[in-house]
Coordinates of C-alpha atoms and ligand atoms in Angstrom, one line a residue:
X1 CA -12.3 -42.7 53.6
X2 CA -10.6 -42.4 57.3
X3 CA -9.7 -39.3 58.4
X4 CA -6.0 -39.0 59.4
X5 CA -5.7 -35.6 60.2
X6 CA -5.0 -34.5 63.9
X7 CA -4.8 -30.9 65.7
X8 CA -1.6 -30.2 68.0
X9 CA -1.7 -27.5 70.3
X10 CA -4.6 -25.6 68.1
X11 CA -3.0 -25.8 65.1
X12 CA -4.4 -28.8 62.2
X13 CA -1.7 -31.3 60.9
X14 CA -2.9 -33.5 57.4
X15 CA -1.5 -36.3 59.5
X16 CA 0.4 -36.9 62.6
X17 CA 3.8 -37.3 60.8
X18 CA 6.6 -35.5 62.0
X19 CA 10.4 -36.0 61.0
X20 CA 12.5 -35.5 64.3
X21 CA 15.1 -32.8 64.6
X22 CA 18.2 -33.7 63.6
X23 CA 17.4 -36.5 61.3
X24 CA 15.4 -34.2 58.4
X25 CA 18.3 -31.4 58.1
X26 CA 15.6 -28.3 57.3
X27 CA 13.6 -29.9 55.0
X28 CA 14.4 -28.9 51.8
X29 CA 17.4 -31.7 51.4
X30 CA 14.6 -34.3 51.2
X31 CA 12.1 -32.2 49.0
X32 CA 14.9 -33.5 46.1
X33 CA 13.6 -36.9 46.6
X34 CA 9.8 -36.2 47.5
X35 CA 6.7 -33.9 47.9
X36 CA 7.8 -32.7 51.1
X37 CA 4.6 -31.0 51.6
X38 CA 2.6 -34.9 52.2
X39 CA 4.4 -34.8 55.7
X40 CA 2.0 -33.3 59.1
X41 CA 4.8 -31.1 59.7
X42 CA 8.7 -31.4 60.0
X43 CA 11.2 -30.8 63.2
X44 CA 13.8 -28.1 61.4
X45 CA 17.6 -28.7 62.8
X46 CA 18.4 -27.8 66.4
X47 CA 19.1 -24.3 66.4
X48 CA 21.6 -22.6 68.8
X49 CA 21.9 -18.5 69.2
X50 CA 25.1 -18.7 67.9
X51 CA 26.7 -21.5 64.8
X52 CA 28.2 -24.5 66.0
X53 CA 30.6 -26.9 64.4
X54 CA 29.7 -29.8 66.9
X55 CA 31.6 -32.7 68.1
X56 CA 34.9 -34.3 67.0
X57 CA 34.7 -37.5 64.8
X58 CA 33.6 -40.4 65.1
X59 CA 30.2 -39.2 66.2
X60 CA 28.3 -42.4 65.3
X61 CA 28.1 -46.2 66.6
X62 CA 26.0 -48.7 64.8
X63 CA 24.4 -50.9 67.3
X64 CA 21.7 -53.7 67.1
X65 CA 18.7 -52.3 66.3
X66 CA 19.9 -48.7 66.1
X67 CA 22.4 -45.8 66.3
X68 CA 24.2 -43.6 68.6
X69 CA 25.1 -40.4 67.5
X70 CA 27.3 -37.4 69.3
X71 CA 27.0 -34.9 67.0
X72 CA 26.7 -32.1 69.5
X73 CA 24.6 -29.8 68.1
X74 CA 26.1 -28.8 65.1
X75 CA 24.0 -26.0 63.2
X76 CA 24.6 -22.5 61.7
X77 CA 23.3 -20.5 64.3
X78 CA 20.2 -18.4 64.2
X79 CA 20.8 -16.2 62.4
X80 CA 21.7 -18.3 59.2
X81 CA 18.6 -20.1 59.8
X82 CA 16.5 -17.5 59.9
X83 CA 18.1 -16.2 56.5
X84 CA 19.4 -19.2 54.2
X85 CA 17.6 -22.4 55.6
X86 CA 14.1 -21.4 56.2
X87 CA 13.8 -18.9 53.0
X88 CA 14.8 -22.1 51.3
X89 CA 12.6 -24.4 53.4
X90 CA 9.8 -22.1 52.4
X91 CA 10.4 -22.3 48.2
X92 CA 9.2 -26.5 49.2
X93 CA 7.2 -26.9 52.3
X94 CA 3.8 -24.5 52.9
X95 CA 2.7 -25.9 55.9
X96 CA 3.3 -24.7 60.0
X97 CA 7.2 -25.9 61.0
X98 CA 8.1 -26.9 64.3
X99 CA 11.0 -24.7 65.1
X100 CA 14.0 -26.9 67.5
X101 CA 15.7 -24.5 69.7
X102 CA 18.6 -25.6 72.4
X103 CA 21.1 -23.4 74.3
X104 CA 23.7 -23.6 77.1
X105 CA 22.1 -20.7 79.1
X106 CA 18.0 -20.0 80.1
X107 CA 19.3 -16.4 78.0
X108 CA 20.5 -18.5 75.0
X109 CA 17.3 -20.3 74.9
X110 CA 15.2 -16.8 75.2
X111 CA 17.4 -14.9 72.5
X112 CA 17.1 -17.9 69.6
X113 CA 13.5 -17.9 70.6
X114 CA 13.1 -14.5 70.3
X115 CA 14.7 -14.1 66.5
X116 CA 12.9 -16.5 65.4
X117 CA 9.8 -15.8 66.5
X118 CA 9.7 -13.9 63.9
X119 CA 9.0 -16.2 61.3
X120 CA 5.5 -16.7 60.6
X121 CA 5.8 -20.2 59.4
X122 CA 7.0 -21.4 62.7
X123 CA 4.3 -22.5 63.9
X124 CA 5.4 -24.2 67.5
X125 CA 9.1 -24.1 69.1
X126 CA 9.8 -27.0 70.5
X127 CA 12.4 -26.6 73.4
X128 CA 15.0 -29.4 73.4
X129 CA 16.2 -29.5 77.2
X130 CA 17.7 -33.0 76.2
X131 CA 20.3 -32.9 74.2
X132 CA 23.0 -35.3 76.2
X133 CA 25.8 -34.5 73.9
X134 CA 26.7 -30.9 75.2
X135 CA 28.5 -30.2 78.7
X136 CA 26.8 -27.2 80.3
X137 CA 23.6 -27.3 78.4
X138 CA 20.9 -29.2 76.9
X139 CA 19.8 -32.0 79.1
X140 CA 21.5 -30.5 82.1
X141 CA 18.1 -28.4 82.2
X142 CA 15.9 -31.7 81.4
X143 CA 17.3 -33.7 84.4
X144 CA 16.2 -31.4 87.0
X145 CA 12.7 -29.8 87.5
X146 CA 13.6 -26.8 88.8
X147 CA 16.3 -25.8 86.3
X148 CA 13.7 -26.9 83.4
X149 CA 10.9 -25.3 85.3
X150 CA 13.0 -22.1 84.9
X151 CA 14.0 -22.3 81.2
X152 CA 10.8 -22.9 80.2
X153 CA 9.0 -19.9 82.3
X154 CA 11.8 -17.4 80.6
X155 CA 10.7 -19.0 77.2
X156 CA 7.5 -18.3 77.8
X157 CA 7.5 -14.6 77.9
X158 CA 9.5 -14.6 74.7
X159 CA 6.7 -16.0 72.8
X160 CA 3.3 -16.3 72.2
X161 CA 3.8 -19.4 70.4
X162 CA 3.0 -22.7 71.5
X163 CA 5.8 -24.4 73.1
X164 CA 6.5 -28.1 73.7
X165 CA 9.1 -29.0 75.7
X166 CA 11.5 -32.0 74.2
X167 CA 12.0 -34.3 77.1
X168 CA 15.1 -36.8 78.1
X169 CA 14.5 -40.5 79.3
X170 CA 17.7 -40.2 81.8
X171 CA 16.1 -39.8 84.3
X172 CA 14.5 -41.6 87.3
X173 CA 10.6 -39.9 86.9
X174 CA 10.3 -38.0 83.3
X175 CA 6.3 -37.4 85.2
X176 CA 8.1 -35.1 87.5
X177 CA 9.8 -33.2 84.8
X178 CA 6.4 -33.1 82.1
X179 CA 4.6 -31.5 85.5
X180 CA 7.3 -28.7 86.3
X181 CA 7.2 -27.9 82.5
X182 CA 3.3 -27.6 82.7
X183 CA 3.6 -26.2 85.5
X184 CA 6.0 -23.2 84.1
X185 CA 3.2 -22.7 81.1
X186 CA 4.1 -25.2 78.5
X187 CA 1.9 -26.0 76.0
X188 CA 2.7 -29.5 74.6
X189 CA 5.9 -32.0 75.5
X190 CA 7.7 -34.1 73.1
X191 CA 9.4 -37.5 74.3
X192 CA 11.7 -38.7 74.6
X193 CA 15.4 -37.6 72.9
X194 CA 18.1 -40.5 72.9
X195 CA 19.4 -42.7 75.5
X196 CA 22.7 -41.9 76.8
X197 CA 24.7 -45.1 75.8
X198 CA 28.1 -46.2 74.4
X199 CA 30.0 -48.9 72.5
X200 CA 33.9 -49.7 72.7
X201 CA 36.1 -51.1 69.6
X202 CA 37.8 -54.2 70.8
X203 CA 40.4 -53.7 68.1
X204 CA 41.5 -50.1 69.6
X205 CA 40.0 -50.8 73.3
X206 CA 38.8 -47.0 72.9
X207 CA 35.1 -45.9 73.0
X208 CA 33.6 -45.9 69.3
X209 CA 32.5 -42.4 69.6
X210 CA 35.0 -39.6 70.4
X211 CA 33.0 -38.1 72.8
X212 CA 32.9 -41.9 74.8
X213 CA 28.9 -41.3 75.0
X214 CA 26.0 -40.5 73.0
X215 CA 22.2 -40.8 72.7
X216 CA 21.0 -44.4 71.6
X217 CA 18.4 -44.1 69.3
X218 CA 15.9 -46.2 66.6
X219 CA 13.7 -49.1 66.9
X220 CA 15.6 -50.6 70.2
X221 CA 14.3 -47.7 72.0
X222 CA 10.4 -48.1 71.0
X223 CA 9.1 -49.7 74.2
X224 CA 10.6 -47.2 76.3
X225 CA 9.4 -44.3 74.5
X226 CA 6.1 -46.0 74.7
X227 CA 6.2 -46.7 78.1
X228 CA 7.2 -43.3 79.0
X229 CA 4.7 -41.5 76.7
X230 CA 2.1 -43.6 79.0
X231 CA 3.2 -42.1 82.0
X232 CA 3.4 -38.8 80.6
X233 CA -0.2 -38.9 79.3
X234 CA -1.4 -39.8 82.8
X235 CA 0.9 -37.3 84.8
X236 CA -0.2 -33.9 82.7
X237 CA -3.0 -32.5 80.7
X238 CA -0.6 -31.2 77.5
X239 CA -0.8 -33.0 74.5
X240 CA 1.9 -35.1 73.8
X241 CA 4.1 -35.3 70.6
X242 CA 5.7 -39.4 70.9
X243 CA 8.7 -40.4 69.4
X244 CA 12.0 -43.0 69.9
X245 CA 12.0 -45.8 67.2
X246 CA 8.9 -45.0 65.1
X247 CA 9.4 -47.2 62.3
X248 CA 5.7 -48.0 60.9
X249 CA 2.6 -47.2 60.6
X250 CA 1.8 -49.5 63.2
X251 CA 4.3 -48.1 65.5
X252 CA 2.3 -44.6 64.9
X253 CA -1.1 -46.2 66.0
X254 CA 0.4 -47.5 69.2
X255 CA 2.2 -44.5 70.3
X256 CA -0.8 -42.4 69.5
X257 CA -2.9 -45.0 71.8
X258 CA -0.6 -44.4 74.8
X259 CA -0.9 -41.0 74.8
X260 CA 0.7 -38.8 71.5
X261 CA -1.5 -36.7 69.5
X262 CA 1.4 -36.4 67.2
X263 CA 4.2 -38.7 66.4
X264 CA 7.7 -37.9 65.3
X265 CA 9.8 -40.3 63.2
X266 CA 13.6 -39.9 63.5
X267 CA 16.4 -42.1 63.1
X268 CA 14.0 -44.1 60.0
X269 CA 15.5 -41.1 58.1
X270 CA 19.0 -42.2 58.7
X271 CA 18.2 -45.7 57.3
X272 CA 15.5 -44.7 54.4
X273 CA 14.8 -41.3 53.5
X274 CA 11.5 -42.0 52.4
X275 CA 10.7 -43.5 55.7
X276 CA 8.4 -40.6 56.8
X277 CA 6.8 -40.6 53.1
X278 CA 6.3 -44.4 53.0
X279 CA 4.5 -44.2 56.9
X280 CA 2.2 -41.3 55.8
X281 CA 1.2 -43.4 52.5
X282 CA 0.3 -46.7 54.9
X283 CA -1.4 -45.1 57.5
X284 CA -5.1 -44.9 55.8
X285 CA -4.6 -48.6 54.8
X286 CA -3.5 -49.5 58.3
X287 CA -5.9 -47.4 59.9
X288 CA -8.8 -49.2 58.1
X289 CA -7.3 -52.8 59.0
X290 CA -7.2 -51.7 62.6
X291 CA -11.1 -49.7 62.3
X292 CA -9.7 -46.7 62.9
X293 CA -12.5 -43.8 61.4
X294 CA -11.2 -41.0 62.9
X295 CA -7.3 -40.8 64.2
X296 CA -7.7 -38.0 66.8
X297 CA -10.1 -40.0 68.4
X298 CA -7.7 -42.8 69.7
X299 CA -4.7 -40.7 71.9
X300 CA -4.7 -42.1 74.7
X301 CA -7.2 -45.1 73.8
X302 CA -5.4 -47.7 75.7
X303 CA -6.0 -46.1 79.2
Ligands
LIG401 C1 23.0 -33.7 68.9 O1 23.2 -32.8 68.1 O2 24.0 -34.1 69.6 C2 21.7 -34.5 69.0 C3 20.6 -33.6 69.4 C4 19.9 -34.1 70.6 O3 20.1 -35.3 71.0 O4 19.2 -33.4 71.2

């Protein structure tokens, strides 16, 4: 019997499988369709301090080997999720969640982290300073150290939580961003969000998505995420959660070699919803045909 289990940031996971904000709603949508409760943990929907409707339509563009989306954040607010979504994310799912914050201000960021600190099944927040979506927010404090060292040293007095810190790949050196993040007390960083691209509809000559651009995501992203979860690995000391493109089982093993002690699957959701279920089921088998014992032991293993 191999051992899949894995521990992020102090805290045990059954496996290393982790559906990505944004692309698993807050959980309880897919516990319809499956044991939820098979999954390492789950990403709940980017929360904002107060409810937002998002982007104008379209919002999507289907491109070769994957998606771009523009949906801008749309959520409830706090408050809602702290009182409808996780109450009902609770009736299916017993395990630790990982709790998605974003904001347009270093005080919007502090004041949704602060309600929901108060939920005891949150078991990490992880700080998305990536979104590329919003004006004014999100991955305006991911492209620059100093503006993400300072959301994430305000974030850190507002909980004793762990924190990982969900970095974007827009930029020239994402090393240079994991360090100021360590530096500012992080405990763990997740990478990488979408890649801002775009696609324009020869019949209207217009961009496909209303907002012109978006984050490119799925399986044409994968050796990029890789490549950057490498250089994270090697630049800081934080454990790493990998995503961008996880498909397989396979794909888990290799991000989990470059660096990730956890892995998040997200735009697989979009295309199967049992994605995440199907890549928990294979990974014993996979793990065996690879002669993988223990999985913990292999993050990083190809330095
Ligand atoms: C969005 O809501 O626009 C996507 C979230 C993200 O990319 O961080």
């Amino acid at each position: 019997m191999v051992n899949t289990s894995v521990t992020l940031c102090g805290i045990r996971l059954d496996n290393p499988i982790i559906p990505a904000s944004g692309t698993f709603g807050f959980g309880y949508e897919f516990a319809e369709l499956y044991d939820i409760n098979l999954l390492g943990s789950l990403s709940i929907k980017g929360t904002t301090k107060e409810p937002r409707f998002g982007n104008p339509t379209p919002r999507i563009a289907e491109c070769p080997s994957g998606m771009i989306n523009s949906v801008g954040l749309q959520n409830p607010g706090a408050e809602a999720v702290l009182k409808e979504e996780l109450p009902r994310l609770k009736r299916c799912f017993s395990k630790p969640i990982m709790a998605n914050v974003s904001g347009f201000s270093t005080e919007e960021y502090v004041t949704t982290v602060e309600r929901l600190d108060t939920e005891a099944q949150i078991g990490w927040f992880e700080i998305n300073i990536s979104c590329p979506n919003v004006h004014g927010g999100g991955m305006s404090f991911g492209t620059s150290s100093s503006a993400a060292s300072s959301v994430v040293s305000a974030v850190r007095r507002a909980t004793a939580k762990p924190l990982i810190i969900k970095l974007s790949p827009n930029v020239t050196d994402i090393t240079e961003i994991a360090k100021a993040c360590e530096a500012a007390g992080a405990d763990g960083i997740s990478l990488i969000n979408t890649l801002l691209g775009m696609r324009i509809d020869l019949r209207r000559k217009k961009p496909v998505v209303a907002n012109r651009m978006g984050g490119l995501s799925g399986p044409a992203v994968f050796p990029v995420a890789l490549r950057m979860v490498w250089q994270v690995y090697e630049a800081v000391r934080l454990p790493i959660v990998g995503m961008g493109g996880v498909c397989s089982a396979e794909d888990v093993i290799e991000m989990m070699l470059a660096g990730a002690t956890a892995v998040e699957v997200g735009a697989a959701n979009l295309v199967d919803p049992f994605a995440c279920r199907d890549i928990v089921r294979k990974l014993p088998e996979v793990m065996a045909q690879y002669g993988i014992q223990n999985l913990s032991d292999i993050t990083g293993g190809a330095h």
